[in-house]
């Protein structure tokens, strides 16, 4: 395994380019496809990194239709940005991280829309100490991730772009349109930054944030839109949860036996409560206060693993799981407790199988 960079040692979570460094290097070595200017590998190799390739030993990291991933990758080869939209918890950020890691070798050039409220955060600011002693100069310039992406020819991830004020969205529009940033404080050529080959913007936005800041029609025209939907098949979601919880447990230094039957209950419940429909087609209640996403299912399974490790016998039981399901599903919507109890009565009660009977026996955890 490739040695971990010094800057990430001891980190709670490694970026994708570190976690999958071996896979990325292997893809680059075997890549025979045409590589876009500024990219590290071909679009076909980027697709293989995201969706997996058994023949090359590349793990599947995201569940989606191949056509969607391909359109996103191709759009980033153009002079248009790309916006991933969808419900919270559909792993839009994870997808953008994977693509940036593969295409640019770095996924950490990231802006958070909710935290950007002035031009200095979007484009650049100044080192005040150097500014006072030497005046405006390149040495005193502190580029934002967006400006760094332009200078270095890398993909920039813009998370929750709809939470960014519209005035700053307009500043982003000029970057996407003209691919240039003018720094008026600097003289001559130093004051003009042209985007290098490989630069583009891959943004995300939750559908629930649509009304936070209205995106201008002009900005929408400069970006391709792709809707990222929840995983459709329970079997695919189980595969993701099992794989990711094992990684989380390994990272936490715990060895816990993960029972697939327990994970089946978790994923099925989240799937049905999220979609308002059981796997056999019957209508069920949807919970209003929780996204019940795949990412949240991973968190619940990892929390149950920690519970089993520190307080149990090292094996996740249904009781471990149910305590954390209740804590995840019931948040700030009073009616969700009633909905969850009704779900147990109509969807869990009639199911066969020891795992479902055990889940039903623990319904008292959903207290009034």
mmCIF file of N, CA and C in Angstrom, residues 32 51 100 169 190 195 215 221 237 305 340 359:
data_model
loop_
_atom_site.group_PDB
_atom_site.id
_atom_site.type_symbol
_atom_site.label_atom_id
_atom_site.label_comp_id
_atom_site.label_asym_id
_atom_site.label_seq_id
_atom_site.Cartn_x
_atom_site.Cartn_y
_atom_site.Cartn_z
ATOM 1 N N UNK A 32 -5.144 3.715 -21.300
ATOM 2 C CA UNK A 32 -4.767 3.872 -22.710
ATOM 3 C C UNK A 32 -5.718 4.808 -23.450
ATOM 4 N N UNK A 51 -17.271 3.766 -10.573
ATOM 5 C CA UNK A 51 -18.239 2.666 -10.644
ATOM 6 C C UNK A 51 -17.610 1.294 -10.475
ATOM 7 N N UNK A 100 -13.193 14.414 -8.516
ATOM 8 C CA UNK A 100 -12.082 15.364 -8.392
ATOM 9 C C UNK A 100 -10.777 14.637 -8.086
ATOM 10 N N UNK A 169 -22.752 34.482 -6.344
ATOM 11 C CA UNK A 169 -23.015 33.602 -7.482
ATOM 12 C C UNK A 169 -22.703 34.324 -8.791
ATOM 13 N N UNK A 190 0.456 40.451 -13.480
ATOM 14 C CA UNK A 190 0.242 39.796 -12.191
ATOM 15 C C UNK A 190 -1.203 39.923 -11.714
ATOM 16 N N UNK A 195 -7.514 30.884 -16.165
ATOM 17 C CA UNK A 195 -7.670 29.484 -15.754
ATOM 18 C C UNK A 195 -6.815 28.583 -16.624
ATOM 19 N N UNK A 215 -30.867 30.767 -7.783
ATOM 20 C CA UNK A 215 -29.771 30.810 -8.749
ATOM 21 C C UNK A 215 -30.239 31.558 -9.984
ATOM 22 N N UNK A 221 -27.336 28.547 -16.913
ATOM 23 C CA UNK A 221 -26.934 28.261 -18.286
ATOM 24 C C UNK A 221 -25.472 27.863 -18.392
ATOM 25 N N UNK A 237 -27.966 -1.123 -1.845
ATOM 26 C CA UNK A 237 -27.750 -0.310 -0.648
ATOM 27 C C UNK A 237 -27.121 -1.140 0.466
ATOM 28 N N UNK A 305 -22.028 -0.940 15.916
ATOM 29 C CA UNK A 305 -20.780 -1.708 16.042
ATOM 30 C C UNK A 305 -19.989 -1.255 17.257
ATOM 31 N N UNK A 340 -43.521 6.097 12.929
ATOM 32 C CA UNK A 340 -42.622 4.959 13.082
ATOM 33 C C UNK A 340 -43.339 3.788 13.760
ATOM 34 N N UNK A 359 -36.909 -7.675 15.660
ATOM 35 C CA UNK A 359 -37.118 -6.233 15.527
ATOM 36 C C UNK A 359 -38.497 -5.843 16.057
#
